[in-house]
Amino acid sequence: MVVYATAADYAAYTGQPAPAGIDAVLARASERIDELLVTAVYNVDPVTELPTDPKEAAAIARATCAQAAWSLAVGDPYGVAAAFKDVQIGSVKLSRAGGGETGPARHAPDAAAILRTAGLLPGFVIDHGAW
């Protein structure tokens, strides 16, 4: 699995020190970014699988940081809340999303905007978590 950003990238993007456990959050954020980039065309290094164009690499790293920051801000670093309408921690209460109601989004709007501006996304992202 490719991780597109580092703790230092995250700190630079947010202007805040990277929190404990950020490597795991960035790994999950990279998976979300991979979902967005599924049809993107760009050159990658055959060994690292990272983008070879510095501008594209920087955009993907920023998008990964945006995804990680958003995931932490909404309290869902693993993207599982999209499966539930309501989640409560004290006395554990979970309600499945469904019945025509939409769950929370899975992708950070800023991450998609960064990738779109960099020319890596041809159009708009339809977040399946909201369907």
Coordinates of C-alpha atoms in Angstrom, one line a residue, residues 2-3 5 20 22 25-27 29 49 68 73 81 83-84 95 103 105 109-110 112-114 117 125 127-128 131:
V2 CA 1.3 3.4 -0.9
V3 CA 1.1 6.2 1.7
A5 CA 2.1 11.9 2.9
A20 CA 0.0 10.8 17.9
I22 CA -0.8 10.2 12.4
V25 CA -4.4 8.1 9.8
L26 CA -2.4 9.0 6.8
A27 CA -2.4 5.4 5.6
A29 CA -6.4 8.7 4.1
E49 CA 4.5 3.6 -6.9
A68 CA -6.5 13.0 7.2
A73 CA -12.0 16.6 12.6
A81 CA -19.1 6.3 10.0
A83 CA -22.0 2.9 7.3
F84 CA -24.1 4.4 10.2
S95 CA -27.9 2.9 13.8
G103 CA -24.7 8.7 5.9
A105 CA -19.4 11.5 3.4
P109 CA -14.3 18.0 0.0
D110 CA -10.9 19.8 0.2
A112 CA -11.2 16.3 -4.0
A113 CA -10.8 20.0 -4.8
I114 CA -7.0 19.8 -4.5
T117 CA -7.4 21.7 -9.4
V125 CA -16.5 13.2 -6.9
D127 CA -19.2 10.1 -2.5
H128 CA -20.8 6.7 -2.3
W131 CA -25.8 7.4 -1.4

